[in-house]
Amino acid sequence: MATRRALITGVTGQDGSYLAELLLEQGYEVIGVVRRSSTVNFERIAHIQDRMTLVAGDLLDEVSLFAVLRDHRPQEVYNLAAQSFVQTSWSQPVLTGETTALGVTRLLDAIRIVDPEIRFYQASSSEMFGKVHEVPQRETTPFYPRSPYGVAKVYGHWITVNYRESYGLHASSGMLFNHESPRRGLEFVTRKVTHGVARIKHGLQDKLALGNLDAQRDWGYAADYVRAMWLMLQEDSPSDYVVATGETHSVRELCELAFAAAGLDWERHVVVDERFLRPAEVDLLVGDATKAQEGLGWRREVDFSRLVEMMVDADLDLVRAQMH
């Protein structure tokens, strides 16, 4: 059997790096699409970079997507690229729409024209549920996004459904709830907390400023979640799946666990700063992953407390290394 070839947009991000690892383990040839920019950060894939093919492409430029698909002929395409930070979507709403919404259409259209047999995965988001209509959220829950990012993700989700139904593409969408790891960007609250803990532990700062401590999220481990993406594209027929833990934890609880993992008392160091409160906060996001568990056989392997410990340990090592 010929080696299977998979193409990943957003390969330098948290999910892209874990997905690339998983696919390489499965014996795939992995093509990673990266934008030509002055600030491309290969840190997350440095350890596997020599085992992948990196090619230039951009969701803003359909011609580059045609070229990548024609030159490399993947059987599977995973679209993980996006302007993926909710806070930034308020200050850059048009860019967020161009990449996170219209970028999906450009990629789907390139697949339709170059090779409609390609299996496509779209990274949808729990932010699509926003002002939630039911708890927990499942595949049939109505969307009510509360940020330009959430709105763009709803467009990306529905255009994926539309191309599947209109052109018969094997296009699936994973509605992933928050998923974290030591590779999470520092602008995300989980990593902001664990990195802050490490800096406080090593005496580099004393306070950590956060927004809404009562905000609750359904947090899982990124490496568990990319496995669900791969499983979706192995199914005979495409569909959409919620991927979540079914548990919620507050930012306060995150702080308690993270500071405790470093032997610190969070209440002595955490301060609330109104600058970090969102214009519109989402309600209780918690997912029901029954369909993914029963249909794909997907299970998470790392629970919340273990995830927080892993992230704190990694940041303690990182900060220590940076000090020497």
Short mmCIF file of C-alpha atoms in Angstrom, two decimals:
data_model
loop_
_atom_site.label_atom_id
_atom_site.label_comp_id
_atom_site.label_asym_id
_atom_site.label_seq_id
_atom_site.Cartn_x
_atom_site.Cartn_y
_atom_site.Cartn_z
CA MET A 1 0.00 0.00 0.00
CA ALA A 2 1.31 3.44 -0.95
CA THR A 3 2.21 5.81 1.85
CA ARG A 4 -0.71 8.02 2.75
CA ARG A 5 -0.11 11.72 2.41
CA ALA A 6 -1.71 14.36 4.64
CA LEU A 7 -1.61 18.12 4.35
CA ILE A 8 -1.92 20.31 7.46
CA THR A 9 -2.57 24.05 7.44
CA GLY A 10 -1.60 25.71 10.71
CA VAL A 11 1.10 23.08 11.22
CA THR A 12 3.22 25.39 13.39
CA GLY A 13 0.41 25.83 15.93
CA GLN A 14 -0.34 23.74 19.00
CA ASP A 15 -2.77 21.36 17.28
CA GLY A 16 -0.79 21.22 14.05
CA SER A 17 2.33 20.06 15.86
CA TYR A 18 0.53 17.30 17.78
CA LEU A 19 -1.36 16.20 14.67
CA ALA A 20 1.87 16.06 12.64
CA GLU A 21 3.43 13.86 15.34
CA LEU A 22 0.42 11.54 15.33
CA LEU A 23 0.37 11.21 11.52
CA LEU A 24 4.12 10.57 11.35
CA GLU A 25 3.66 7.79 13.94
CA GLN A 26 0.93 6.34 11.71
CA GLY A 27 3.39 6.23 8.79
CA TYR A 28 2.02 9.20 6.85
CA GLU A 29 3.99 11.54 4.67
CA VAL A 30 3.17 14.94 6.17
CA ILE A 31 3.03 18.20 4.22
CA GLY A 32 2.85 21.33 6.38
CA VAL A 33 1.61 24.60 4.92
CA VAL A 34 3.28 27.72 6.30
CA ARG A 35 2.76 31.35 5.40
CA ARG A 36 5.65 33.34 4.07
CA SER A 37 6.06 35.84 6.87
CA SER A 38 8.87 37.46 8.77
CA THR A 39 7.80 35.86 12.05
CA VAL A 40 7.07 32.20 11.31
CA ASN A 41 7.74 30.28 14.52
CA PHE A 42 8.87 26.68 14.02
CA GLU A 43 9.46 26.06 17.73
CA ARG A 44 6.59 23.58 18.15
CA ILE A 45 7.65 21.42 15.21
CA ALA A 46 11.44 21.77 15.47
CA HIS A 47 11.80 18.18 16.74
CA ILE A 48 9.97 16.73 13.70
CA GLN A 49 10.71 19.35 11.06
CA ASP A 50 13.22 17.18 9.19
CA ARG A 51 10.60 14.41 8.83
CA MET A 52 8.02 16.68 7.15
CA THR A 53 7.79 18.68 3.95
CA LEU A 54 7.05 22.36 4.58
CA VAL A 55 5.52 24.34 1.72
CA ALA A 56 4.46 27.97 1.35
CA GLY A 57 0.75 28.65 1.15
CA ASP A 58 -1.84 31.02 2.57
CA LEU A 59 -5.58 30.78 3.21
CA LEU A 60 -5.84 34.34 1.87
CA ASP A 61 -4.45 33.25 -1.51
CA GLU A 62 -6.42 30.62 -3.41
CA VAL A 63 -3.75 30.26 -6.11
CA SER A 64 -1.22 29.07 -3.53
CA LEU A 65 -3.72 26.47 -2.28
CA PHE A 66 -4.28 25.11 -5.81
CA ALA A 67 -0.51 24.83 -6.26
CA VAL A 68 0.05 23.00 -2.98
CA LEU A 69 -2.75 20.48 -3.69
CA ARG A 70 -1.58 19.87 -7.28
CA ASP A 71 2.09 19.53 -6.36
CA HIS A 72 1.65 17.23 -3.34
CA ARG A 73 -1.61 15.33 -3.99
CA PRO A 74 -2.62 14.63 -0.38
CA GLN A 75 -5.38 12.14 0.44
CA GLU A 76 -6.27 14.02 3.63
CA VAL A 77 -6.33 17.76 4.36
CA TYR A 78 -6.59 19.12 7.90
CA ASN A 79 -7.47 22.82 8.06
CA LEU A 80 -6.16 24.05 11.41
CA ALA A 81 -5.02 27.50 10.25
CA ALA A 82 -6.97 30.49 11.53
CA GLN A 83 -6.70 33.75 13.38
CA SER A 84 -7.31 31.65 16.45
CA PHE A 85 -7.30 34.03 19.37
CA VAL A 86 -10.72 35.27 20.50
CA GLN A 87 -9.42 38.48 22.09
CA THR A 88 -7.58 39.49 18.90
CA SER A 89 -10.74 39.01 16.85
CA TRP A 90 -12.21 42.13 18.46
CA SER A 91 -9.34 44.32 17.24
CA GLN A 92 -8.92 42.50 13.90
CA PRO A 93 -12.44 41.41 12.92
CA VAL A 94 -11.95 41.67 9.14
CA LEU A 95 -8.68 39.71 9.12
CA THR A 96 -10.36 37.10 11.35
CA GLY A 97 -13.17 36.78 8.78
CA GLU A 98 -10.77 36.56 5.85
CA THR A 99 -8.74 33.69 7.33
CA THR A 100 -11.07 31.89 9.72
CA ALA A 101 -14.19 32.08 7.50
CA LEU A 102 -13.37 32.76 3.85
CA GLY A 103 -10.11 30.84 4.10
CA VAL A 104 -12.13 27.65 4.57
CA THR A 105 -14.08 28.35 1.37
CA ARG A 106 -10.89 28.93 -0.61
CA LEU A 107 -9.46 25.62 0.58
CA LEU A 108 -12.67 23.65 0.00
CA ASP A 109 -13.02 25.11 -3.47
CA ALA A 110 -9.41 24.21 -4.31
CA ILE A 111 -10.11 20.62 -3.15
CA ARG A 112 -13.32 20.46 -5.20
CA ILE A 113 -11.45 21.51 -8.34
CA VAL A 114 -8.11 19.73 -7.89
CA ASP A 115 -9.23 16.43 -6.31
CA PRO A 116 -12.72 15.98 -4.84
CA GLU A 117 -11.64 12.59 -3.41
CA ILE A 118 -9.54 14.35 -0.76
CA ARG A 119 -10.86 13.91 2.77
CA PHE A 120 -11.15 17.25 4.56
CA TYR A 121 -11.16 18.15 8.23
CA GLN A 122 -12.34 21.58 9.41
CA ALA A 123 -11.37 22.81 12.87
CA SER A 124 -14.64 24.13 14.25
CA SER A 125 -14.89 25.53 17.76
CA SER A 126 -16.99 25.54 20.91
CA GLU A 127 -16.96 29.35 20.58
CA MET A 128 -19.66 28.85 17.93
CA PHE A 129 -22.11 28.02 20.73
CA GLY A 130 -21.32 31.27 22.57
CA LYS A 131 -24.52 32.33 24.30
CA VAL A 132 -25.55 28.76 24.84
CA HIS A 133 -29.04 27.44 24.12
CA GLU A 134 -28.54 24.22 26.08
CA VAL A 135 -26.08 22.63 28.50
CA PRO A 136 -24.19 20.52 27.60
CA GLN A 137 -23.71 21.44 23.94
CA ARG A 138 -23.94 18.73 21.29
CA GLU A 139 -23.89 18.55 17.50
CA THR A 140 -27.52 19.70 17.25
CA THR A 141 -27.22 22.69 19.62
CA PRO A 142 -27.97 26.01 17.83
CA PHE A 143 -25.06 28.41 17.37
CA TYR A 144 -25.00 31.86 18.95
CA PRO A 145 -21.41 33.13 18.64
CA ARG A 146 -20.30 35.99 20.91
CA SER A 147 -17.13 37.21 19.19
CA PRO A 148 -15.94 37.93 15.63
CA TYR A 149 -13.88 34.73 15.97
CA GLY A 150 -16.97 32.68 16.88
CA VAL A 151 -18.93 34.21 14.00
CA ALA A 152 -16.12 33.38 11.54
CA LYS A 153 -15.97 29.80 12.84
CA VAL A 154 -19.73 29.41 12.29
CA TYR A 155 -19.23 30.43 8.65
CA GLY A 156 -16.34 27.96 8.29
CA HIS A 157 -18.46 25.23 9.82
CA TRP A 158 -21.51 25.79 7.59
CA ILE A 159 -19.48 26.15 4.39
CA THR A 160 -17.92 22.75 5.21
CA VAL A 161 -21.41 21.24 5.60
CA ASN A 162 -22.47 23.01 2.40
CA TYR A 163 -19.62 21.60 0.27
CA ARG A 164 -20.21 18.14 1.72
CA GLU A 165 -23.89 18.24 0.79
CA SER A 166 -23.54 20.11 -2.51
CA TYR A 167 -20.46 18.41 -3.97
CA GLY A 168 -20.32 15.12 -2.08
CA LEU A 169 -16.96 15.93 -0.49
CA HIS A 170 -15.75 13.82 2.44
CA ALA A 171 -15.67 16.92 4.64
CA SER A 172 -15.99 16.63 8.42
CA SER A 173 -16.00 19.24 11.12
CA GLY A 174 -14.71 18.82 14.66
CA MET A 175 -16.36 21.14 17.18
CA LEU A 176 -13.48 21.11 19.61
CA PHE A 177 -13.88 22.54 23.06
CA ASN A 178 -10.88 24.18 24.73
CA HIS A 179 -7.80 22.02 24.54
CA GLU A 180 -4.48 22.91 26.05
CA SER A 181 -0.91 21.68 26.38
CA PRO A 182 2.61 22.85 27.16
CA ARG A 183 2.66 24.08 23.53
CA ARG A 184 -0.27 26.45 24.04
CA GLY A 185 0.44 30.10 23.20
CA LEU A 186 1.19 32.43 26.10
CA GLU A 187 -1.84 34.59 25.27
CA PHE A 188 -4.25 31.80 26.27
CA VAL A 189 -5.36 31.82 29.88
CA THR A 190 -4.24 28.29 30.78
CA ARG A 191 -0.71 28.89 29.56
CA LYS A 192 -0.69 32.43 30.94
CA VAL A 193 -1.41 30.91 34.35
CA THR A 194 1.11 28.04 34.19
CA HIS A 195 3.86 30.27 32.79
CA GLY A 196 3.06 32.91 35.42
CA VAL A 197 3.31 30.25 38.13
CA ALA A 198 6.74 29.25 36.84
CA ARG A 199 7.98 32.86 36.78
CA ILE A 200 6.65 33.46 40.31
CA LYS A 201 8.23 30.22 41.55
CA HIS A 202 11.59 31.27 40.09
CA GLY A 203 11.29 34.75 41.64
CA LEU A 204 10.93 36.66 38.37
CA GLN A 205 7.56 38.20 39.26
CA ASP A 206 5.19 38.27 42.21
CA LYS A 207 1.72 38.97 40.79
CA LEU A 208 -0.36 37.44 37.99
CA ALA A 209 -3.11 39.64 36.51
CA LEU A 210 -6.17 37.80 35.15
CA GLY A 211 -9.71 38.62 34.01
CA ASN A 212 -12.87 36.77 34.99
CA LEU A 213 -11.95 34.10 37.56
CA ASP A 214 -15.48 32.67 37.43
CA ALA A 215 -15.33 31.93 33.69
CA GLN A 216 -15.77 28.19 33.20
CA ARG A 217 -14.43 26.10 30.37
CA ASP A 218 -14.39 22.48 29.28
CA TRP A 219 -10.62 21.96 29.07
CA GLY A 220 -8.94 18.90 27.54
CA TYR A 221 -5.47 17.89 26.33
CA ALA A 222 -4.57 18.84 22.76
CA ALA A 223 -2.81 15.55 21.95
CA ASP A 224 -6.02 13.67 22.84
CA TYR A 225 -8.08 15.97 20.62
CA VAL A 226 -5.99 15.66 17.44
CA ARG A 227 -6.59 11.91 17.62
CA ALA A 228 -10.31 12.65 17.16
CA MET A 229 -9.51 14.69 14.02
CA TRP A 230 -7.68 11.76 12.48
CA LEU A 231 -10.43 9.30 13.44
CA MET A 232 -13.04 11.44 11.65
CA LEU A 233 -11.21 11.12 8.34
CA GLN A 234 -10.96 7.33 8.68
CA GLU A 235 -14.75 6.98 8.71
CA ASP A 236 -16.58 5.81 5.57
CA SER A 237 -18.91 8.78 5.65
CA PRO A 238 -18.20 12.34 6.82
CA SER A 239 -19.98 13.98 9.74
CA ASP A 240 -19.58 16.59 12.47
CA TYR A 241 -18.52 15.79 16.02
CA VAL A 242 -18.27 17.58 19.34
CA VAL A 243 -14.93 16.78 21.02
CA ALA A 244 -14.94 17.64 24.72
CA THR A 245 -14.45 16.23 28.23
CA GLY A 246 -17.97 16.93 29.48
CA GLU A 247 -16.55 18.64 32.61
CA THR A 248 -16.12 22.31 33.39
CA HIS A 249 -13.53 24.01 35.52
CA SER A 250 -13.27 27.68 36.44
CA VAL A 251 -10.24 29.90 35.96
CA ARG A 252 -10.11 30.03 39.78
CA GLU A 253 -9.81 26.23 39.93
CA LEU A 254 -7.13 26.36 37.23
CA CYS A 255 -5.19 28.81 39.44
CA GLU A 256 -5.60 26.66 42.54
CA LEU A 257 -4.25 23.55 40.79
CA ALA A 258 -1.44 25.34 38.94
CA PHE A 259 -0.07 27.21 41.94
CA ALA A 260 -0.42 24.11 44.13
CA ALA A 261 1.61 22.10 41.60
CA ALA A 262 4.50 24.50 42.29
CA GLY A 263 3.88 24.57 46.05
CA LEU A 264 2.41 28.09 46.02
CA ASP A 265 -0.79 29.70 47.37
CA TRP A 266 -2.62 31.25 44.42
CA GLU A 267 -4.49 33.82 46.52
CA ARG A 268 -1.23 35.55 47.42
CA HIS A 269 -0.33 36.16 43.79
CA VAL A 270 -3.43 36.46 41.56
CA VAL A 271 -5.00 39.88 40.97
CA VAL A 272 -8.06 40.65 38.83
CA ASP A 273 -7.47 43.25 36.09
CA GLU A 274 -10.48 44.66 34.27
CA ARG A 275 -8.45 45.04 31.07
CA PHE A 276 -8.70 41.27 30.66
CA LEU A 277 -12.50 41.10 30.82
CA ARG A 278 -14.16 40.42 27.44
CA PRO A 279 -16.78 42.74 25.85
CA ALA A 280 -19.14 39.74 25.72
CA GLU A 281 -18.36 36.70 27.83
CA VAL A 282 -19.57 33.31 26.68
CA ASP A 283 -21.80 31.33 28.99
CA LEU A 284 -21.24 27.82 30.24
CA LEU A 285 -19.37 25.97 27.51
CA VAL A 286 -19.38 22.25 28.21
CA GLY A 287 -19.54 19.61 25.51
CA ASP A 288 -21.29 16.28 25.12
CA ALA A 289 -18.90 14.07 23.17
CA THR A 290 -21.17 10.99 23.12
CA LYS A 291 -21.26 10.87 19.31
CA ALA A 292 -17.45 10.93 19.04
CA GLN A 293 -17.12 8.33 21.79
CA GLU A 294 -19.67 5.95 20.29
CA GLY A 295 -19.10 6.66 16.61
CA LEU A 296 -15.32 7.05 16.51
CA GLY A 297 -14.32 5.13 19.62
CA TRP A 298 -12.59 8.29 20.85
CA ARG A 299 -11.55 8.63 24.49
CA ARG A 300 -9.53 11.25 26.31
CA GLU A 301 -6.53 9.93 28.21
CA VAL A 302 -5.38 12.94 30.23
CA ASP A 303 -7.66 14.53 32.85
CA PHE A 304 -7.72 18.19 33.89
CA SER A 305 -5.51 18.01 36.98
CA ARG A 306 -2.90 15.95 35.14
CA LEU A 307 -2.99 18.42 32.24
CA VAL A 308 -2.38 21.39 34.55
CA GLU A 309 0.50 19.56 36.25
CA MET A 310 2.08 18.74 32.88
CA MET A 311 1.87 22.38 31.82
CA VAL A 312 3.29 23.72 35.10
CA ASP A 313 6.16 21.19 35.01
CA ALA A 314 6.99 22.14 31.41
CA ASP A 315 6.93 25.87 32.20
CA LEU A 316 9.07 25.43 35.32
CA ASP A 317 11.66 23.71 33.11
CA LEU A 318 11.31 26.35 30.38
CA VAL A 319 11.75 29.33 32.71
CA ARG A 320 14.65 27.63 34.47
CA ALA A 321 16.38 27.04 31.13
CA GLN A 322 15.84 30.66 30.09
CA MET A 323 17.46 31.86 33.32
CA HIS A 324 20.70 29.98 32.63
#
